[in-house]
Amino acid sequence: MSAESRKVRFCVNNPRSLEEREGLLARGFVCKGCLGNCTRCFESRFLELNDRFVEGNTYDEILSTPDTPKTTSGPDEGPPVCDSD
């Protein structure tokens, strides 16, 4: 799979601090208003990786799993922000 077709998204409510959220955005991951995984979102860390949810104790743990995209790529349209869809 090419780097251009990989995607990592996270729910705006999942990071427990502004620092965690900013760290995910700095990696190029997409912040969404809600990913519809609310119970797990509030109980653990999770990311949506290529349209599948991956859960772990920390984001680094999730990202260290095999076949996990390390970065995403896309148009540079200014600072990253959370999408509201």
Coordinates of C-alpha atoms in Angstrom, one line a residue:
M1 CA 0.0 0.0 0.0
S2 CA 1.4 3.4 -1.0
A3 CA 1.9 6.2 1.6
E4 CA -0.6 8.3 -0.2
S5 CA -3.4 5.8 0.3
R6 CA -2.8 5.1 4.0
K7 CA -4.9 7.1 6.6
V8 CA -4.9 7.4 10.3
R9 CA -7.8 9.2 12.0
F10 CA -8.6 9.8 15.7
C11 CA -11.7 11.0 17.5
V12 CA -11.4 14.5 19.0
N13 CA -12.6 13.1 22.3
N14 CA -10.0 10.3 22.5
P15 CA -6.8 12.1 23.5
R16 CA -6.8 12.8 27.2
S17 CA -4.9 16.1 26.9
L18 CA -4.3 18.9 24.5
E19 CA -0.6 17.7 24.3
E20 CA -1.8 14.2 23.1
R21 CA -4.1 15.8 20.5
E22 CA -1.4 18.1 19.2
G23 CA 1.1 15.2 19.1
L24 CA -1.3 13.2 16.8
L25 CA -1.9 16.2 14.6
A26 CA 1.9 16.8 14.4
R27 CA 2.2 13.3 13.0
G28 CA -0.2 14.2 10.2
F29 CA -3.2 12.2 11.6
V30 CA -6.7 13.4 10.9
C31 CA -8.8 14.5 13.8
K32 CA -12.6 13.8 13.4
G33 CA -15.4 15.1 15.5
C34 CA -16.7 11.6 16.2
L35 CA -15.8 8.2 14.9
G36 CA -18.8 6.4 16.4
N37 CA -16.8 4.2 18.8
C38 CA -17.9 6.1 21.9
T39 CA -17.7 3.4 24.6
R40 CA -14.2 2.3 23.7
C41 CA -13.1 5.9 23.0
F42 CA -13.7 6.9 26.6
E43 CA -12.2 3.6 28.0
S44 CA -9.0 3.3 26.1
R45 CA -6.9 4.9 23.3
F46 CA -7.8 4.0 19.8
L47 CA -7.0 5.0 16.2
E48 CA -8.8 4.3 13.0
L49 CA -6.1 2.8 10.7
N50 CA -7.1 2.3 7.1
D51 CA -10.8 2.1 8.1
R52 CA -10.3 -0.3 11.0
F53 CA -10.2 0.5 14.7
V54 CA -7.0 -0.5 16.6
E55 CA -7.1 -0.2 20.3
G56 CA -4.2 0.0 22.8
N57 CA -3.0 1.4 26.1
T58 CA -1.1 4.2 24.3
Y59 CA -0.9 5.7 20.9
D60 CA 2.7 4.6 20.6
E61 CA 1.7 1.0 21.4
I62 CA -1.0 1.2 18.6
L63 CA 1.4 2.7 16.1
S64 CA 4.1 0.1 16.9
T65 CA 1.9 -2.8 15.6
P66 CA 3.0 -4.3 12.3
D67 CA 1.3 -2.8 9.2
T68 CA 0.4 0.4 11.0
P69 CA 1.0 3.5 8.9
K70 CA 3.5 5.8 10.7
T71 CA 2.5 8.9 8.8
T72 CA -0.1 10.1 6.5
S73 CA 0.3 12.4 3.5
G74 CA -2.0 14.8 1.9
P75 CA -2.2 18.4 0.6
D76 CA -0.7 21.0 2.8
E77 CA -3.6 23.3 3.5
G78 CA -2.3 25.1 6.6
P79 CA -2.4 24.0 10.2
P80 CA -4.3 20.7 11.0
V81 CA -7.7 21.0 12.6
C82 CA -10.5 18.6 13.6
D83 CA -13.1 17.8 11.0
S84 CA -16.6 18.0 12.2
D85 CA -18.2 15.3 10.1

